[in-house]
Tab-separated table of C-alpha atoms in Angstrom:
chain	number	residue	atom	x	y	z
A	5	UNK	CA	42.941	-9.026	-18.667
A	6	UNK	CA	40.952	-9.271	-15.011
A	7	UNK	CA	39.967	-5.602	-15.467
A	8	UNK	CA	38.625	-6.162	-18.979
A	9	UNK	CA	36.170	-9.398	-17.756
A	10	UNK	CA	35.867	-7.779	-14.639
A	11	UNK	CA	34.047	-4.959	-16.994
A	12	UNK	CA	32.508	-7.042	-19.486
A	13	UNK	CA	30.576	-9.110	-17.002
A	14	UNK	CA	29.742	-6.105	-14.693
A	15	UNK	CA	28.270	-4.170	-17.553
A	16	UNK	CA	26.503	-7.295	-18.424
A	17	UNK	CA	24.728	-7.537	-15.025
A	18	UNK	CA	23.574	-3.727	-15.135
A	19	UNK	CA	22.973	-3.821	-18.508
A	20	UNK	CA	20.196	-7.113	-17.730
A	21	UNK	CA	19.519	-5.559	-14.402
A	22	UNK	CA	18.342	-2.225	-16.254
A	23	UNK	CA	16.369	-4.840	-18.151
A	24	UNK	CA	14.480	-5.971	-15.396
A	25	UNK	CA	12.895	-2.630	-14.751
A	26	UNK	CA	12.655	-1.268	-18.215
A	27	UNK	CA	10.742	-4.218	-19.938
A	28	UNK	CA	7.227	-4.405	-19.851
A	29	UNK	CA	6.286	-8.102	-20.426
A	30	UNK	CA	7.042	-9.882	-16.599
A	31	UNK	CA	8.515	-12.678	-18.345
A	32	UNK	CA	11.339	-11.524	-20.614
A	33	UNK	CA	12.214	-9.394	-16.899
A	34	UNK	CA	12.194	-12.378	-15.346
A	35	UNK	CA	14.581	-14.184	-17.878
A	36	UNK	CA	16.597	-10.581	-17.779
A	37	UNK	CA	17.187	-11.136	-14.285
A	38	UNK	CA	18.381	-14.839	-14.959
A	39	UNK	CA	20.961	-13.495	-17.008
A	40	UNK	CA	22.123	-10.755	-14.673
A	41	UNK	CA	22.564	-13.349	-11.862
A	42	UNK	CA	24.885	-15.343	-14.263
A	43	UNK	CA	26.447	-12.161	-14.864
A	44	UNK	CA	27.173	-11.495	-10.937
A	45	UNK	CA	28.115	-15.200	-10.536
A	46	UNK	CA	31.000	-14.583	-12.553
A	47	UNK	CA	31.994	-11.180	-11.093
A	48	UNK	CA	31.973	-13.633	-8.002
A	49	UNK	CA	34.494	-15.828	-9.877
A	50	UNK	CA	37.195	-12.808	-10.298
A	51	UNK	CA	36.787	-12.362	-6.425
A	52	UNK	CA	37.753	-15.593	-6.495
A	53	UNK	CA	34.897	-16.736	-4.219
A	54	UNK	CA	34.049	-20.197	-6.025
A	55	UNK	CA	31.911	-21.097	-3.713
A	56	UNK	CA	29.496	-17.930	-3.365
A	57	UNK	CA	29.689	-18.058	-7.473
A	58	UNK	CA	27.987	-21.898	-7.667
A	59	UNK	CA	25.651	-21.094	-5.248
A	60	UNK	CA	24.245	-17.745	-6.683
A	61	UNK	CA	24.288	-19.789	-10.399
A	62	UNK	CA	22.271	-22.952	-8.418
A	63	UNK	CA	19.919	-20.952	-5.644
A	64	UNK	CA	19.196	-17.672	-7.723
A	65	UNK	CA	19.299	-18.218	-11.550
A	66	UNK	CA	17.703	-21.516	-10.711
A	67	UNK	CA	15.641	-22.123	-7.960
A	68	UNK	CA	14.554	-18.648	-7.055
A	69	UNK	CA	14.021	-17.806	-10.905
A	70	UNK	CA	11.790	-21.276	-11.455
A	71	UNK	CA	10.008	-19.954	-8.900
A	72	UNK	CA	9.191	-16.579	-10.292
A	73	UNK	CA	8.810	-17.971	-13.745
A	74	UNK	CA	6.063	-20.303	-12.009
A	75	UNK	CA	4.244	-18.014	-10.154
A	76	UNK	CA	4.024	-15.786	-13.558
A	77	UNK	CA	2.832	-18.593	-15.546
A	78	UNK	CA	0.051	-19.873	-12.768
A	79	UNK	CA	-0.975	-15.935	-12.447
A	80	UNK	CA	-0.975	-16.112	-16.704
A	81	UNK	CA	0.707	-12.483	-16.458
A	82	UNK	CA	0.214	-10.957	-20.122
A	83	UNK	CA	2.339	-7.632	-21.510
A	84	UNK	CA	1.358	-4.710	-18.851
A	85	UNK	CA	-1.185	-2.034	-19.963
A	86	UNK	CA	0.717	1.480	-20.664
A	87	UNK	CA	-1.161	3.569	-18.259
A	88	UNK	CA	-0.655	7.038	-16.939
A	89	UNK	CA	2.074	7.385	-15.560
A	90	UNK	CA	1.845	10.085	-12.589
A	91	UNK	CA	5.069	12.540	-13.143
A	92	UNK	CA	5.145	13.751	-9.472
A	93	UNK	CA	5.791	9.421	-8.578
A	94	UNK	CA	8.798	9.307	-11.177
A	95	UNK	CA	10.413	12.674	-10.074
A	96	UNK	CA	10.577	11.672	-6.572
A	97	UNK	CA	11.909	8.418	-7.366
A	98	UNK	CA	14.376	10.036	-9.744
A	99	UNK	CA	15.200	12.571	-6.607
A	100	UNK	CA	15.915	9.447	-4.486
A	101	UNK	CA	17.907	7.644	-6.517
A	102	UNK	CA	20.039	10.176	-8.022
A	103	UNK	CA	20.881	11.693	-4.384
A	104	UNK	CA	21.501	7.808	-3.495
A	105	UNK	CA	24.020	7.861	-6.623
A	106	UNK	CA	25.583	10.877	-5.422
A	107	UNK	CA	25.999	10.531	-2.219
A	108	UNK	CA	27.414	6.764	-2.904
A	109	UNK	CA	29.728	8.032	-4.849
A	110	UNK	CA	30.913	10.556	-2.339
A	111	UNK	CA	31.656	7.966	0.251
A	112	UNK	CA	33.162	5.906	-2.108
A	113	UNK	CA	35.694	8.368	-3.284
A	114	UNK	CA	36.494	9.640	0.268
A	115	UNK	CA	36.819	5.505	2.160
A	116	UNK	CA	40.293	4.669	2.624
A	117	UNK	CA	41.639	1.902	1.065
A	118	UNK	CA	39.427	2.357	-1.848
A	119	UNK	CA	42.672	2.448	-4.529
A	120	UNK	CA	43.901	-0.610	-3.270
A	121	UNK	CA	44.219	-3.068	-6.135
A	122	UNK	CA	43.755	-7.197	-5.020
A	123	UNK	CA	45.945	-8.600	-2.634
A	124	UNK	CA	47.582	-11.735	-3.686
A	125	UNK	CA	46.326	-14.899	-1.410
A	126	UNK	CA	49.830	-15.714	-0.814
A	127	UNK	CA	48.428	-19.063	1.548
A	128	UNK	CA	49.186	-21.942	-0.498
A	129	UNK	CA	46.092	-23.668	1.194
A	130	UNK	CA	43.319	-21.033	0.627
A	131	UNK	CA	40.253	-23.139	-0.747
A	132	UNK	CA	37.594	-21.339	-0.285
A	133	UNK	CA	34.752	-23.955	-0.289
A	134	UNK	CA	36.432	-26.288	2.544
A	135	UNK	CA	37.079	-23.011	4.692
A	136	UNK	CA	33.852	-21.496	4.177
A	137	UNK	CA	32.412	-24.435	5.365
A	138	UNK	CA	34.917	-24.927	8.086
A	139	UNK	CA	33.768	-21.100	9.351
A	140	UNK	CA	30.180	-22.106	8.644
A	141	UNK	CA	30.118	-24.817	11.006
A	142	UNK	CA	32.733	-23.811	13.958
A	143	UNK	CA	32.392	-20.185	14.017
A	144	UNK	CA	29.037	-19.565	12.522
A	145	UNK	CA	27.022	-22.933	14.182
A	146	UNK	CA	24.487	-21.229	15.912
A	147	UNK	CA	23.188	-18.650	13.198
A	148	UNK	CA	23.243	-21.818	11.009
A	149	UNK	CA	20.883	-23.687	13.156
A	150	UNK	CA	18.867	-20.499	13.305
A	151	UNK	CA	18.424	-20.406	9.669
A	152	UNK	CA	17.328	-23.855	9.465
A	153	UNK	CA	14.578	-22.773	11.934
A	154	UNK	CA	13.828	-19.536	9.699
A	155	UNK	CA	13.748	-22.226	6.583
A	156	UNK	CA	10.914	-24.573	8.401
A	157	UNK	CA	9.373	-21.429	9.617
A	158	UNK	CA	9.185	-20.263	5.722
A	159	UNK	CA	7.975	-23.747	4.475
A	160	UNK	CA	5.067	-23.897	7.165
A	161	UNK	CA	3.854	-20.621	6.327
A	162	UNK	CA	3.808	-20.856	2.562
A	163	UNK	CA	1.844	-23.908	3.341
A	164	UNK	CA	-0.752	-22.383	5.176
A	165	UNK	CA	-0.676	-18.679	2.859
A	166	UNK	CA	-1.554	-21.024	0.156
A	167	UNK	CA	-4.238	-22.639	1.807
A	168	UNK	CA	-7.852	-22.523	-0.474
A	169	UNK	CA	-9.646	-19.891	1.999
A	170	UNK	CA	-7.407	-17.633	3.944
A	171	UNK	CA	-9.427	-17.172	7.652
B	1282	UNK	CA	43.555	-4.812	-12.165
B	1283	UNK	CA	40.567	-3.572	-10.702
B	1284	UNK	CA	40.447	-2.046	-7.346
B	1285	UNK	CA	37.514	-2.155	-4.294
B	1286	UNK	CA	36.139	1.270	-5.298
B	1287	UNK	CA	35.381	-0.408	-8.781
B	1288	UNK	CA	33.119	-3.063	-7.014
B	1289	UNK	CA	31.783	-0.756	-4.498
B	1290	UNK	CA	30.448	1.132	-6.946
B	1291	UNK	CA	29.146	-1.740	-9.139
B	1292	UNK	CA	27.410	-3.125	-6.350
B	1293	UNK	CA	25.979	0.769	-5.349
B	1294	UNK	CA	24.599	0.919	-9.042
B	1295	UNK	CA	23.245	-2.315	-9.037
B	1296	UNK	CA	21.294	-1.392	-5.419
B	1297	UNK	CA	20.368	1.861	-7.576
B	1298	UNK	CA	18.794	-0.213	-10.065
B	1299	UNK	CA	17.032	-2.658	-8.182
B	1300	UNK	CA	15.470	0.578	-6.358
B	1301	UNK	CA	14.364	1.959	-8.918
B	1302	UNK	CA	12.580	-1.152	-10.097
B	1303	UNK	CA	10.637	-0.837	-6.475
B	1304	UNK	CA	9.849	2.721	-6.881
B	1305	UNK	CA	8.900	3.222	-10.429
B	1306	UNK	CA	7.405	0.056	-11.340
B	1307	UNK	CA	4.075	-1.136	-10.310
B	1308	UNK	CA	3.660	-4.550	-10.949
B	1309	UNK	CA	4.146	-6.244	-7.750
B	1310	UNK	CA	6.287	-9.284	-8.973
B	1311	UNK	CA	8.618	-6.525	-10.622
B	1312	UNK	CA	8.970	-4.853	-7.466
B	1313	UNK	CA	9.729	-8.113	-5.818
B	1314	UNK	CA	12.500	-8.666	-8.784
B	1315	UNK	CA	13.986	-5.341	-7.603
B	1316	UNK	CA	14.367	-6.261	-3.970
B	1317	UNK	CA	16.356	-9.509	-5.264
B	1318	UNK	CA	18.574	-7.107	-7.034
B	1319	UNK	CA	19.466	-5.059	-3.831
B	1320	UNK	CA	20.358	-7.976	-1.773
B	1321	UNK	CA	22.540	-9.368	-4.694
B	1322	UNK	CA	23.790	-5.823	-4.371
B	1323	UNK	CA	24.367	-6.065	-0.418
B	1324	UNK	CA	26.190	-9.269	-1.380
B	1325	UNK	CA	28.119	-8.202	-3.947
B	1326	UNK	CA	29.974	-5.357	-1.716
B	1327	UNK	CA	30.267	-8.161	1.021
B	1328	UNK	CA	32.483	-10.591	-1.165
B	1329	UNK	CA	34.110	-7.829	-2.528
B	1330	UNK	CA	35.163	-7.046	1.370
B	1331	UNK	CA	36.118	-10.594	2.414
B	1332	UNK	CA	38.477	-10.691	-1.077
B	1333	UNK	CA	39.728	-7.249	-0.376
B	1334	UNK	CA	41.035	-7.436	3.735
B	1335	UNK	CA	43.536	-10.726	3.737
B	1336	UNK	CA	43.760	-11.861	7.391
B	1337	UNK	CA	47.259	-11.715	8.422
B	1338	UNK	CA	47.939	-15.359	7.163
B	1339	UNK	CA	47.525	-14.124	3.813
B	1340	UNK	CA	43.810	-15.900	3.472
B	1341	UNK	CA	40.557	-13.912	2.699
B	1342	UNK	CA	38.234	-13.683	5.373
B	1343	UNK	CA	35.729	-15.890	4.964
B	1344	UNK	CA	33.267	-14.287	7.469
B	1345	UNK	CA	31.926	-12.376	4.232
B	1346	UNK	CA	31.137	-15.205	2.572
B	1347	UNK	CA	29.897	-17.207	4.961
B	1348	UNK	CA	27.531	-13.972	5.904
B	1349	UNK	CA	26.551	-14.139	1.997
B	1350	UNK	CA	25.482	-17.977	1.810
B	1351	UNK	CA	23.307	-16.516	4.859
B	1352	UNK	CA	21.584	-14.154	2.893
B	1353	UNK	CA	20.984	-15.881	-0.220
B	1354	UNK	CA	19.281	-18.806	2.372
B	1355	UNK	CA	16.967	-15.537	4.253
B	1356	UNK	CA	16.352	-14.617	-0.272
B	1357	UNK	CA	15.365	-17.863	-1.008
B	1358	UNK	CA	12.616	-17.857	1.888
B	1359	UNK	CA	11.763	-14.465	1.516
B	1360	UNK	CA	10.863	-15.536	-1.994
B	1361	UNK	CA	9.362	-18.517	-1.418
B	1362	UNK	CA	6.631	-16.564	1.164
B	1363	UNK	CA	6.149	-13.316	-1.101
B	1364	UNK	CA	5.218	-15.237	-3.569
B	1365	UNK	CA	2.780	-17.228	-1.807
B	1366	UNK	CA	1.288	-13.802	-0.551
B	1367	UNK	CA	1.222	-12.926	-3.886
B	1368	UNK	CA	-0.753	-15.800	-5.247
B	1369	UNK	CA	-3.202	-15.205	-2.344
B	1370	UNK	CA	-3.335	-12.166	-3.275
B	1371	UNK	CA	-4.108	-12.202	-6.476
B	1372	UNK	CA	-6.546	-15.035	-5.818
B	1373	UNK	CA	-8.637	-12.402	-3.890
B	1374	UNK	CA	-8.242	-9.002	-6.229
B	1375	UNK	CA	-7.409	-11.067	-9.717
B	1376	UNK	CA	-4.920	-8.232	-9.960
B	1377	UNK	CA	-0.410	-8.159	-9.458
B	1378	UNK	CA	-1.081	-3.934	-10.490
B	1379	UNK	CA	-0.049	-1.991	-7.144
B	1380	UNK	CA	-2.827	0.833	-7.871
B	1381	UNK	CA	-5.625	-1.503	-8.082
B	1382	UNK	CA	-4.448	-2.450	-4.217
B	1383	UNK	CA	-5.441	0.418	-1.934
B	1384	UNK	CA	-7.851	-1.248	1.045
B	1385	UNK	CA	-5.979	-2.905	3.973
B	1386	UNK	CA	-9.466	-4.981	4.292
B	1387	UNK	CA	-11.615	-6.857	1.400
């Protein structure tokens, strides 16, 4: 039963993630990639990492997404122009990935551990959003405070990148 | 039930797809879609981690996820400023085509 949703939903997310690339018109990839982050949410959800799942569903497939959606509006993106396509470009990037492919799967087959099937969380107490924000604020403090930095940082300089005349 | 090499190599196709939307493609905000891909990717193979290695009191180890909120904060910024460099962008060369951007100075 878990390895049946745990396929359906993965196959999902690469099936919408393949849509992403392969579409021309910027918005239906945009609303392809919507749907794959829903799709990785609940992949998140058989990990049973709750927490990570209602965040990706809230800060991805909505905020981010808005976001992108927005900026394509405001630029009024239309369907792309087909136009030629230079082979020597899409060989090389076919090279890279494939040998990327490959040589993932290599590692993959050879890491130990790689068989083992899910553990049972035999803690009766494991709940995952009080403890990871029990980590994220005792163990994890500092980075945390950093980030909120990084985030004002961000905000500031959006502000001024957006300005009327760049000097 | 599936196993950690299952996810791992989920998460390595889903990195292979997201870099081949920055290779291949050339509209910028595709190429920016791509990038999200590979860090869902990178964060994919990090909860599949923290789920897989119980700490010896039989809870995951949360320093995965914790590491993963961090990420999708550093995405949501990194989004929020390559966008604006986008929109300035395009304010200057009315164009998102990759191509059509070849001088460091206009």
């Amino acid at each position: 039963m878990q390895l049946a949703l745990f396929w359906i939903f993965s196959l999902l997310m690469l099936l919408f993630a393949a849509g992403v690339v392969l579409l021309r018109n910027p918005v239906s990839s945009a609303m392809s990639l919507v749907m794959s982050f829903v799709a990785l949410a609940a992949v998140f959800v058989t990990l049973d990492a709750y927490f990570i799942a209602v965040v990706q569903v809230l800060v991805y497939a909505g905020a981010v997404m808005v976001l992108f959606l927005f900026i394509i509006m405001l630029l009024d993106l239309r369907e792309e122009k087909t136009r030629r396509v230079r082979l020597s470009a899409w060989v090389g990037g076919g090279l890279v990935i494939g040998g990327f492919v490959s040589a993932l799967v290599q590692v993959i087959s050879s890491l130990p551990g790689s068989g083992n099937t899910k553990p049972v969380v035999s803690n009766p107490e494991a709940n995952d959003v009080a403890l990871v924000g029990f980590t994220l604020f005792k163990d994890f403090n500092f980075p945390f405070q950093i980030i909120g930095v990084l985030l004002l940082v961000a905000t500031v300089g959006v502000v001024l990148l957006s300005r009327k005349e760049l000097k | 039930m599936p196993t950690l090499a299952h996810y791992l190599i989920v998460s390595g196709l889903l990195f292979s797809i997201g870099l081949a939307g920055v290779l291949l493609r050339r509209n910028i905000l595709i190429i920016f879609m791509g990038l999200e891909l590979m860090l869902n990717a990178a964060n994919l193979s990090l909860v599949a981690f923290s789920r897989f290695n119980l700490l010896p009191d039989g809870m995951p180890n949360y320093n995965g996820q914790v590491l993963v909120f961090f990420i999708i904060t550093v995405a949501a910024a990194e989004v929020a400023v390559g966008l604006a460099i986008i929109v300035a962008l395009f304010r200057a060369k009315q164009t998102t085509h990759v191509e059509d951007l070849n001088t460091l100075k206009f």
